[in-house]
């Protein structure tokens, strides 16, 4: 499909129509395999002017990718892959520097204690420190004279996706009994961290005692707004939460409030300057020590469709905190799975769960404002065989009045995507009158039956997955981040990309049932045009363009931007391999499991990966997780960063001048035990000896998720 719907994207590096160096390298990639296997490949080499294979690679390596149609070019040379034994450090290209900005446990608020490397600190300390397992994030610049956004001072909002209890507690999760104190610390390490950053004498640091410093955790009071607010499915037992207990008050909530946000994976922002945190694997934080609702009940059906189980993901919160005991509080689960809006500039603002954007395992939310000031958010539901969505606001964005946009996220239309085999696509509205696969309107379906259309819409939003099932949306290979290509340099299309990270349940013959009865991740759909690989180990990146350059379009055109993989072992047929990191002299040129995806304001596409990260098994040639930079016109890709052992690289943002980049490193040394937390990684202490201030010794003792700050040594634009 590549190029058919996107002729402008097939811009060659050689406008003459002759074979471009990109084409030649594509051939060499193929011939390299043949060369190894049978000594063929002289033709391709001759086409490149008689250079040796290494010569071609070096020539391309030295050549900056030129700027074309809405793309500023890539000017750095790839760092080598970090193969087993994976380096326990972050690597960046020659000419760049990386430093630690902030790590799990660092103070970000007034009165916060310094991190204790033996993990002996309690929930109260964690409440004022940077949370665990950093993920999506955004830098909101503070404004200087005349409202000019600053590039040396701003607010970093970052998600803390989940906790690793073996590293979070000195004796791990199972040692010496499990207590509410442990639950509270784990809850305090979840959520969102908000920190003021400042560059002082060239050195980026977290501002101590900043009034902007804030933690939002699993116990922070939140409002619920939008069409589902107040519905009976969101009403649950009311609790009083203290350090000593979670106590039921005997009352029932009004369905318009909730405590906490959890499993905050990736994120979004709004054009009015608020942060969106997206609740992904919230089901895993629940468990049950009392009987679950019967499978035939409304709650039981929801549990099945959203993967809520008695065991959860192994957290033990429910043993000490009744709120997370499924049997006692089935509706508590319905308070999670939303997009939550946070005002980073007002530390007292209550986070708001915006139900109009639907309830699923939200990965991220990318906004686009079109020329008519209509506004949409593009979102993925990260589970095998789930869907891609867009939410179109009913009201227009008002660029001149921030307050006028305050409730834009409360009314509009949610759509699920259907990718047709011919490269066209349809946005399927999830509204009471929408006609499903069975020829009936959603309001006629048992799952959404209500007293009136307002109630039907509320149920559609709480049961978003079931509504998309009924409409026949396309099951995807785990939609992760969405990113919109900037419309700059004469480039005017509304083009949105989405990483499809992998899917080991693709290639069978079972679909998500239209009646919403298929348990989460249990279908095994056949391959289709948009998800063309059975057992998709390495993942791919899909993109679409809105018809008429309007976010309100009912249709779109799509193609596959990249199919990741390992070209060295040629596990994949060439036709299924479109990854093309072209400038690694060692020969491996690949990445897999794309997850983080972000366009910088200058048109460069950054992709971050999430696989095992130790260079084992399917990743022997690819090595550590990484961040690559791609040219959206050609797909040409270079490796910008590799991460420490067993980490995931996730979260990327920049200062407005493009000269400072922040990149997240999550769960270095994953799967170590409490007895030996540094079994696989001691990062960041394995890479640096002091904190970002260059003075304070960096604590040793356990691996810590954190954010690195990257600058170019010549002070230039990152990626240029
Ligand atoms: Fe938390 Fe889908 O990544
Ligand atoms: Ca992710
Ligand atoms: Ca992932
Ligand atoms: Ca991971």
XYZ file of C-alpha atoms and ligand atoms in Angstrom:
726
model
C 0.000 0.000 0.000
C 2.938 2.276 0.532
C 2.711 5.397 -1.527
C -0.563 4.654 -3.299
C -2.584 7.034 -1.206
C 0.335 9.262 -0.436
C 2.000 10.215 -3.679
C 3.493 13.323 -2.121
C 5.174 11.155 0.414
C 7.188 9.348 -2.160
C 9.417 12.327 -2.648
C 12.744 10.968 -3.766
C 16.043 12.314 -2.606
C 16.854 12.569 -6.296
C 14.235 14.644 -8.072
C 15.619 13.733 -11.509
C 13.786 10.425 -11.492
C 17.034 8.503 -11.625
C 17.717 5.933 -9.028
C 18.170 7.791 -5.748
C 20.722 6.833 -3.172
C 17.767 5.754 -1.057
C 16.699 3.338 -3.770
C 20.227 2.045 -4.090
C 20.515 1.444 -0.412
C 17.195 -0.352 -0.422
C 18.669 -2.648 -3.032
C 21.847 -3.081 -1.095
C 19.839 -4.088 1.924
C 18.351 -6.871 -0.163
C 21.622 -7.711 -1.862
C 23.385 -7.838 1.463
C 21.288 -10.824 2.359
C 21.861 -12.381 -1.042
C 25.541 -11.571 -0.824
C 25.867 -13.419 2.418
C 23.912 -16.303 1.043
C 25.316 -16.601 -2.469
C 27.759 -13.902 -3.413
C 25.294 -11.868 -5.510
C 25.028 -8.110 -5.373
C 27.630 -6.727 -7.736
C 24.917 -5.018 -9.822
C 23.690 -2.965 -6.927
C 27.217 -2.055 -5.982
C 27.995 -0.973 -9.536
C 24.888 1.197 -9.566
C 26.311 3.096 -6.655
C 29.451 3.959 -8.555
C 31.687 1.027 -7.802
C 31.969 1.737 -4.119
C 32.339 -1.108 -1.730
C 29.352 -1.915 0.395
C 31.043 -0.256 3.336
C 31.745 2.736 1.133
C 28.109 3.160 0.235
C 27.067 2.948 3.809
C 29.660 5.470 4.847
C 28.696 7.803 2.018
C 25.108 7.820 3.125
C 26.135 8.104 6.731
C 28.016 11.274 5.980
C 25.224 12.843 3.945
C 22.585 14.799 5.771
C 19.047 13.972 4.789
C 17.971 17.098 2.899
C 14.959 19.153 3.805
C 11.948 18.488 1.593
C 8.209 19.162 1.864
C 7.583 19.840 5.484
C 10.675 18.106 6.784
C 13.786 19.712 8.165
C 16.181 16.863 7.480
C 18.304 14.641 9.703
C 21.892 15.664 10.287
C 23.362 13.163 12.719
C 24.958 9.777 12.185
C 23.373 6.728 13.783
C 24.713 5.383 17.016
C 25.500 1.666 16.751
C 22.986 -0.890 17.972
C 23.661 -1.937 21.572
C 23.640 -5.718 21.325
C 24.052 -8.273 24.114
C 25.653 -7.765 26.499
C 23.724 -4.526 26.278
C 25.522 -1.422 27.554
C 24.073 -0.229 30.843
C 23.939 3.339 29.618
C 22.221 5.748 27.283
C 24.125 6.382 24.069
C 23.586 9.372 21.766
C 25.273 10.351 18.485
C 28.629 12.040 18.213
C 28.168 15.727 18.857
C 25.425 15.246 21.427
C 25.474 15.022 25.216
C 23.079 13.284 27.564
C 22.702 13.968 31.272
C 20.342 12.750 33.937
C 17.575 15.270 34.642
C 15.419 13.503 37.209
C 14.888 9.950 38.399
C 12.399 8.021 40.490
C 12.477 9.297 44.057
C 14.042 12.687 43.362
C 12.460 15.632 45.226
C 10.144 17.752 43.082
C 8.148 19.668 45.722
C 8.727 21.807 48.760
C 9.645 19.734 51.790
C 10.569 16.632 49.813
C 13.242 14.285 51.121
C 16.208 13.185 49.025
C 15.921 9.699 47.528
C 17.017 6.849 49.754
C 18.741 4.179 47.695
C 17.644 1.363 50.001
C 13.967 2.062 49.154
C 13.213 2.475 52.827
C 11.155 5.640 52.352
C 7.419 5.607 52.932
C 4.392 6.860 51.045
C 4.637 10.316 52.601
C 8.113 10.750 51.146
C 7.098 9.329 47.765
C 4.185 11.788 47.632
C 6.688 14.616 47.159
C 9.156 12.781 44.945
C 9.236 11.917 41.249
C 7.096 8.817 40.654
C 8.237 5.456 39.356
C 8.462 4.237 35.754
C 8.311 7.452 33.794
C 6.379 7.421 30.494
C 4.731 10.039 28.265
C 5.620 13.636 29.099
C 5.453 17.218 27.882
C 7.474 20.367 28.524
C 5.214 23.397 28.992
C 7.355 26.516 28.643
C 6.885 29.345 31.061
C 6.443 32.693 29.373
C 8.877 35.548 29.323
C 8.455 39.202 28.415
C 5.644 39.716 25.924
C 4.351 36.189 26.422
C 7.292 34.661 24.565
C 7.666 30.968 25.463
C 10.930 30.362 27.251
C 13.371 27.616 26.368
C 15.266 27.691 29.638
C 12.368 27.474 32.081
C 9.183 25.434 32.079
C 6.956 22.826 33.652
C 7.555 19.151 32.935
C 4.441 16.969 33.234
C 5.330 13.288 33.161
C 3.357 10.095 33.589
C 4.425 7.434 36.083
C 2.934 4.401 34.455
C 3.358 1.609 36.956
C 5.500 0.354 39.801
C 7.870 -2.566 40.173
C 7.284 -3.674 43.756
C 10.557 -5.623 43.858
C 12.451 -2.367 43.418
C 9.965 -0.063 45.161
C 10.239 -1.842 48.529
C 13.434 -2.842 50.332
C 12.164 -6.385 50.833
C 10.010 -6.532 47.713
C 6.342 -7.295 47.602
C 6.266 -10.642 49.341
C 8.808 -10.275 52.103
C 7.737 -9.893 55.750
C 4.018 -9.638 55.117
C 2.178 -7.230 52.913
C 0.838 -4.050 54.493
C -1.319 -1.032 53.704
C 1.845 1.047 54.069
C 3.223 -0.765 51.011
C -0.011 -0.229 49.095
C 0.095 3.462 49.917
C 3.683 3.818 48.717
C 2.867 1.971 45.500
C -0.172 4.210 44.961
C 1.951 7.284 45.656
C 4.508 6.228 43.028
C 1.778 6.009 40.342
C 0.138 8.890 38.511
C 1.730 12.089 37.272
C 4.786 14.092 38.350
C 4.849 17.830 37.709
C 8.177 19.599 38.171
C 9.548 23.012 37.321
C 12.720 22.861 35.239
C 15.257 25.587 34.773
C 18.511 25.845 32.897
C 21.091 27.504 35.094
C 24.612 28.168 33.776
C 23.909 25.766 30.943
C 22.787 22.980 33.287
C 19.188 21.737 33.368
C 17.804 20.982 36.809
C 14.602 20.515 38.759
C 13.772 23.678 40.711
C 13.746 22.907 44.412
C 10.676 24.037 46.332
C 8.902 25.265 43.200
C 5.232 26.183 43.720
C 4.496 24.328 40.476
C 5.830 21.025 41.882
C 2.994 18.549 42.263
C 2.203 14.872 42.494
C -1.034 13.376 41.294
C -1.381 9.800 42.515
C -3.767 6.865 42.765
C -5.503 8.696 45.620
C -5.818 12.269 44.257
C -9.352 13.626 44.117
C -10.580 14.005 40.508
C -13.767 15.237 38.878
C -15.612 13.278 36.212
C -17.199 15.294 33.412
C -18.859 14.770 30.062
C -21.777 12.631 28.884
C -21.137 9.655 31.208
C -20.644 11.721 34.388
C -23.206 10.811 36.999
C -24.372 7.619 35.299
C -25.197 4.710 37.608
C -22.234 2.737 36.242
C -19.932 5.415 37.688
C -21.588 5.467 41.101
C -19.747 3.438 43.693
C -19.102 3.139 47.401
C -17.774 6.329 48.909
C -14.551 6.034 50.887
C -12.479 8.075 53.270
C -8.816 7.529 52.430
C -6.132 8.010 55.093
C -2.673 6.602 55.766
C -4.267 4.210 58.240
C -7.232 2.914 56.263
C -9.591 3.136 53.315
C -12.980 3.287 55.061
C -16.394 3.087 53.449
C -18.599 5.953 54.600
C -21.816 4.052 53.925
C -22.771 6.497 51.198
C -22.759 6.048 47.443
C -20.980 8.534 45.190
C -22.837 10.652 42.643
C -20.775 9.341 39.739
C -19.138 12.724 39.223
C -15.937 12.193 41.170
C -13.183 9.622 41.552
C -10.021 9.082 43.507
C -6.834 8.828 41.555
C -5.465 8.104 38.143
C -3.444 4.946 37.485
C -1.403 3.265 34.818
C -0.773 6.531 33.082
C 0.969 5.438 29.938
C 1.332 8.056 27.262
C -0.267 11.427 27.127
C -1.420 14.349 25.095
C -1.732 18.064 25.368
C -4.430 20.494 24.344
C -3.865 23.639 22.283
C -4.956 25.649 25.332
C -1.990 24.364 27.293
C -3.310 21.579 29.486
C -1.863 18.108 29.928
C -3.763 14.917 29.160
C -2.797 11.732 30.973
C -4.104 8.470 29.572
C -5.117 5.512 31.757
C -3.938 2.295 30.123
C -3.584 -0.981 32.062
C -5.749 0.128 34.990
C -7.373 -3.308 35.126
C -4.129 -4.769 36.445
C -4.194 -2.744 39.674
C -7.410 -4.382 40.869
C -7.800 -7.793 42.437
C -10.328 -9.679 44.447
C -10.589 -11.420 47.786
C -14.386 -11.624 47.506
C -16.469 -13.308 44.787
C -16.581 -11.495 41.441
C -19.899 -10.493 39.852
C -21.432 -13.277 37.756
C -20.345 -13.380 34.130
C -23.953 -12.772 33.054
C -24.254 -9.448 34.891
C -23.485 -6.069 33.363
C -20.383 -5.785 35.576
C -19.287 -9.316 34.692
C -19.558 -8.596 30.973
C -17.542 -5.402 31.369
C -14.872 -7.240 33.357
C -14.499 -9.798 30.591
C -14.348 -7.276 27.755
C -11.805 -5.104 29.586
C -9.630 -7.889 31.004
C -10.496 -7.328 34.658
C -9.651 -10.486 36.627
C -9.422 -11.578 40.255
C -5.646 -11.804 40.070
C -5.012 -8.593 38.166
C -1.349 -8.060 37.279
C -0.148 -9.242 40.656
C -0.516 -6.036 42.651
C -1.720 -6.630 46.191
C -3.511 -3.334 46.738
C -6.880 -5.081 47.110
C -5.628 -7.052 50.110
C -5.279 -3.893 52.192
C -7.413 -1.311 50.388
C -11.073 -2.246 49.929
C -11.456 0.237 47.089
C -9.437 -2.053 44.819
C -11.325 -5.229 45.802
C -13.377 -6.047 42.732
C -15.985 -8.144 44.497
C -16.856 -5.305 46.863
C -16.620 -2.461 44.360
C -17.174 -3.587 40.787
C -18.101 -0.061 39.657
C -14.807 1.355 40.946
C -13.226 -0.063 37.766
C -15.501 2.161 35.682
C -13.783 5.210 37.143
C -10.620 4.264 35.233
C -9.777 3.933 31.551
C -10.289 7.627 30.774
C -8.314 10.573 29.477
C -7.665 12.945 32.375
C -7.065 16.687 31.862
C -4.640 18.480 34.177
C -3.741 22.177 34.250
C 0.025 22.265 34.794
C 0.015 25.986 35.577
C -2.442 25.732 38.463
C -1.282 23.323 41.179
C -4.673 23.547 42.859
C -6.704 22.623 39.772
C -8.588 19.350 40.192
C -7.822 16.779 37.450
C -10.859 16.064 35.274
C -11.706 12.693 33.732
C -13.203 13.525 30.337
C -15.713 10.766 29.537
C -16.541 12.047 26.046
C -13.200 10.615 24.835
C -14.302 7.077 25.678
C -13.178 4.396 28.054
C -10.575 1.858 27.067
C -6.866 1.220 27.614
C -5.864 4.694 26.515
C -2.334 4.969 25.223
C -2.111 8.589 24.087
C -4.186 11.460 22.700
C -2.820 13.556 19.836
C -4.684 16.693 18.919
C -5.032 18.344 15.524
C -6.631 21.750 14.871
C -7.692 22.173 11.251
C -7.897 25.366 9.218
C -11.479 25.971 10.343
C -10.356 25.662 13.999
C -12.178 22.378 14.432
C -10.360 20.134 16.827
C -9.904 16.371 17.085
C -7.953 13.967 19.281
C -6.567 10.710 17.857
C -6.206 7.797 20.252
C -5.235 4.124 20.398
C -6.504 1.357 22.678
C -3.416 -0.703 23.473
C -4.476 -4.290 23.655
C -4.266 -7.014 21.064
C -7.016 -6.619 18.468
C -8.370 -3.356 19.833
C -9.161 -0.181 17.952
C -8.054 3.290 16.884
C -10.369 6.202 17.756
C -10.844 9.890 17.158
C -12.848 12.363 19.184
C -14.088 15.455 17.379
C -15.051 18.352 19.625
C -18.468 19.865 18.970
C -17.160 23.378 19.563
C -14.364 25.155 17.769
C -11.019 25.916 19.325
C -10.722 29.578 20.310
C -7.056 30.586 19.974
C -7.645 33.974 21.564
C -9.370 32.983 24.775
C -8.000 30.135 26.874
C -11.002 30.043 29.186
C -13.389 29.614 26.260
C -11.867 26.193 25.573
C -12.207 24.933 29.116
C -14.976 22.422 28.441
C -14.367 21.599 24.788
C -13.547 18.027 25.808
C -17.027 17.474 27.212
C -19.061 17.422 24.031
C -18.417 15.992 20.620
C -18.428 12.727 18.722
C -16.257 9.676 19.320
C -15.442 7.542 16.267
C -13.716 4.179 15.768
C -11.590 3.526 12.693
C -12.307 1.042 9.931
C -9.375 0.418 7.583
C -10.541 -0.887 4.195
C -8.369 -3.113 2.004
C -8.272 -0.554 -0.817
C -6.452 2.049 1.286
C -9.580 3.981 2.195
C -10.950 4.242 5.684
C -14.125 5.166 7.490
C -14.716 6.820 10.848
C -17.580 4.944 12.531
C -19.522 7.224 14.913
C -20.252 5.753 18.343
C -23.612 7.424 18.886
C -27.081 6.113 19.824
C -28.342 6.281 16.256
C -25.314 4.647 14.618
C -26.257 1.493 12.735
C -24.186 -1.518 13.729
C -23.153 -4.603 11.758
C -26.487 -6.243 12.582
C -28.484 -3.423 11.005
C -29.706 -2.102 14.347
C -28.985 1.252 15.942
C -26.724 1.113 18.997
C -29.657 2.292 21.143
C -31.367 -1.005 20.285
C -28.462 -3.105 21.563
C -28.861 -4.660 25.004
C -25.433 -3.411 26.084
C -26.419 0.231 25.646
C -30.145 0.188 26.439
C -31.225 3.277 28.357
C -34.124 5.470 29.322
C -33.188 7.991 26.661
C -30.375 8.745 24.220
C -28.428 10.591 26.910
C -28.235 7.394 28.909
C -27.482 5.338 25.796
C -24.573 7.663 25.023
C -23.281 7.363 28.594
C -23.277 3.570 28.283
C -21.594 3.709 24.882
C -18.788 5.725 26.462
C -18.347 3.468 29.512
C -18.428 0.429 27.186
C -16.529 1.987 24.294
C -14.941 -1.293 23.221
C -18.353 -2.948 22.918
C -19.693 -0.064 20.834
C -16.734 -0.350 18.446
C -17.337 -4.119 18.287
C -20.958 -3.518 17.293
C -19.917 -1.062 14.565
C -17.301 -3.358 13.019
C -14.161 -1.302 13.625
C -10.872 -2.836 12.448
C -8.995 -4.917 15.012
C -5.434 -3.618 15.176
C -2.033 -4.946 16.286
C -1.993 -3.067 19.624
C -2.319 0.659 18.895
C 0.216 2.638 20.916
C 1.094 6.328 20.419
C -0.463 8.601 17.852
C 1.395 11.554 16.355
C 0.416 14.262 13.894
C 2.787 15.513 11.227
C 3.255 19.255 11.518
C 1.847 21.295 8.685
C 4.921 23.349 7.926
C 7.055 24.151 4.917
C 4.152 23.961 2.505
C 2.926 20.666 3.870
C -0.829 20.944 4.458
C -2.229 17.432 4.923
C -3.699 16.291 8.219
C -1.598 13.156 8.518
C -1.647 11.090 11.708
C 0.646 8.161 12.520
C 0.084 5.320 14.996
C 2.515 2.707 16.228
C 1.167 -0.861 16.195
C 3.646 -2.433 18.517
C 3.111 -6.178 17.994
C 0.441 -8.870 18.090
C 1.037 -12.525 18.807
C -2.647 -13.237 18.253
C -2.906 -12.265 14.593
C -3.313 -14.840 11.881
C -6.300 -16.979 12.912
C -9.946 -16.731 12.056
C -11.806 -15.339 15.078
C -12.966 -11.759 15.466
C -14.203 -9.666 18.372
C -17.915 -10.553 18.470
C -20.328 -7.781 17.483
C -22.275 -8.300 20.709
C -19.260 -7.293 22.795
C -18.848 -10.731 24.356
C -15.274 -11.515 23.341
C -12.905 -11.408 26.322
C -10.068 -8.898 26.033
C -7.222 -10.030 23.768
C -8.730 -13.449 23.147
C -9.661 -13.169 19.459
C -7.207 -14.289 16.812
C -8.216 -12.362 13.701
C -6.894 -13.102 10.229
C -4.284 -10.833 8.703
C -5.722 -7.882 6.800
C -4.350 -5.043 4.710
C -3.765 -2.785 7.702
C -2.307 -5.577 9.856
C -0.611 -7.772 7.270
C 1.614 -10.040 9.363
C 0.583 -13.173 11.233
C 2.196 -13.311 14.680
C 3.461 -9.755 14.272
C 6.588 -9.842 16.440
C 8.200 -6.586 15.321
C 5.219 -4.334 14.750
C 4.542 -1.589 12.219
C 3.512 2.032 11.880
C 0.318 3.014 10.101
C -0.723 6.509 9.024
C -3.802 8.147 7.609
C -4.813 11.409 5.967
C -8.133 13.055 6.658
C -10.283 13.683 3.584
C -10.413 17.354 2.693
C -7.819 18.245 5.336
C -10.635 18.415 7.883
C -10.625 16.751 11.285
C -14.379 16.329 10.875
C -13.952 14.082 7.824
C -15.962 10.868 7.782
C -13.338 9.136 5.652
C -9.573 8.956 5.300
C -6.841 7.385 3.204
C -4.209 5.247 4.861
C -0.988 3.391 4.202
C 1.714 1.606 6.171
C 4.686 3.853 6.898
C 7.083 1.212 8.233
C 7.186 -2.473 8.989
C 9.857 -2.969 11.590
C 12.035 -6.043 11.884
C 15.371 -7.751 11.764
C 16.726 -7.719 8.235
C 19.936 -9.528 9.148
C 18.343 -12.827 9.945
C 15.843 -12.255 7.136
C 13.115 -13.748 9.273
C 10.660 -11.726 7.288
C 10.017 -11.817 3.570
C 11.482 -8.715 1.946
C 8.016 -7.561 0.957
C 7.093 -7.432 4.622
C 10.153 -5.499 5.668
C 10.198 -1.748 5.259
C 12.378 -0.707 8.172
C 15.430 1.070 6.866
C 17.991 2.455 9.235
C 20.497 2.960 6.486
C 23.705 3.953 8.100
C 24.893 1.336 10.506
C 28.246 0.063 9.232
C 27.908 -3.055 11.349
C 25.047 -4.187 9.169
C 22.089 -4.388 11.495
C 19.688 -1.698 10.592
C 16.589 -2.350 12.451
C 14.210 -1.755 15.290
C 11.046 -3.389 16.516
C 8.088 -2.988 18.850
C 7.562 0.707 18.049
C 5.649 2.373 20.875
C 6.493 6.035 21.586
C 5.938 8.186 18.495
C 6.232 11.957 18.240
C 6.727 14.598 15.593
C 8.868 17.461 16.735
C 7.789 20.943 15.584
C 10.389 20.809 12.816
C 8.876 17.753 11.127
C 11.171 14.989 12.355
C 9.459 11.770 13.370
C 10.849 10.189 16.549
C 10.007 6.567 17.359
C 10.780 4.788 20.646
C 10.745 1.057 21.188
C 9.465 -1.321 23.859
C 10.787 -4.870 23.644
C 12.669 -7.015 26.170
C 15.659 -4.716 25.851
C 18.470 -7.163 26.611
C 19.292 -8.208 23.065
C 18.050 -11.764 23.482
C 15.897 -13.990 21.274
C 14.165 -12.112 18.473
C 16.242 -9.058 19.397
C 19.724 -10.521 18.998
C 20.581 -8.265 16.056
C 18.526 -5.289 17.167
C 19.821 -5.134 20.714
C 18.687 -2.637 23.316
C 15.585 -0.515 23.074
C 16.172 2.714 21.224
C 14.854 5.927 19.804
C 15.124 6.462 16.071
C 14.465 9.498 13.897
C 12.664 9.057 10.585
C 12.042 11.108 7.480
C 8.268 11.004 6.911
C 8.772 11.528 3.187
C 10.990 8.541 2.496
C 10.979 6.423 5.645
C 14.754 6.839 5.910
C 15.578 6.252 9.552
C 18.563 6.812 11.825
C 19.236 5.528 15.320
C 19.535 8.451 17.748
C 19.690 6.776 21.130
C 20.034 3.371 22.740
C 18.885 2.694 26.300
C 20.399 0.791 29.219
C 19.835 -2.912 29.794
C 16.220 -4.112 30.011
C 14.767 -0.634 29.872
C 12.059 0.754 27.657
C 12.694 4.085 25.968
C 9.475 6.068 26.327
C 8.556 9.726 26.560
C 10.043 12.530 24.487
C 9.557 16.287 24.463
C 11.512 19.438 23.612
C 11.949 23.052 24.525
C 10.298 25.468 22.047
C 13.651 26.364 20.467
C 14.294 22.694 19.661
C 17.681 22.788 21.352
C 16.926 20.663 24.407
C 15.264 17.273 24.253
C 14.004 15.247 27.196
C 13.787 11.446 26.814
C 12.393 8.924 29.289
C 14.060 5.669 30.330
C 11.612 3.284 31.968
C 12.250 0.182 34.070
C 16.020 -0.284 33.585
C 16.963 -3.792 34.759
C 13.375 -5.071 34.556
C 12.647 -8.406 36.270
C 15.351 -8.226 38.913
C 14.381 -9.438 42.368
C 14.298 -7.518 45.644
C 17.215 -9.639 46.838
C 19.347 -8.341 43.984
C 17.732 -5.281 42.407
C 20.888 -4.504 40.420
C 21.019 -7.955 38.847
C 20.541 -6.511 35.358
C 21.059 -2.778 35.644
C 22.327 -0.129 38.026
C 21.288 2.747 35.777
C 21.520 5.732 36.131
C 24.353 5.255 38.652
C 26.026 2.973 36.105
C 26.412 5.974 33.785
C 26.849 9.039 35.991
C 28.355 9.655 39.398
C 26.452 12.816 40.333
C 22.951 14.231 40.115
C 22.159 16.785 37.402
C 23.619 19.540 39.580
C 27.028 17.956 39.009
C 27.705 17.934 42.745
C 25.356 15.662 44.664
C 26.549 12.051 44.512
C 24.109 9.804 42.642
C 22.780 7.153 45.016
C 23.765 3.565 44.280
C 21.650 0.594 45.247
C 18.864 0.033 42.764
C 17.967 0.878 39.163
C 15.766 3.920 38.693
C 13.532 5.015 35.876
C 14.310 8.570 34.865
C 14.478 11.340 32.294
C 17.623 12.306 30.421
C 18.243 15.741 28.958
C 19.945 15.837 25.578
C 21.660 18.814 24.011
C 23.792 19.292 20.932
C 27.340 20.265 21.732
C 27.282 23.093 19.188
C 24.040 24.415 20.648
C 22.056 23.496 17.543
C 18.654 21.948 16.924
C 18.290 18.374 18.106
C 18.287 16.103 15.072
C 19.675 18.716 12.692
Fe 2.040 1.460 28.334
Fe 0.879 0.640 25.543
O 2.267 1.150 26.517
Ca 3.581 2.789 25.614
Ca 4.395 -0.934 24.868
Ca 8.158 -2.147 28.682
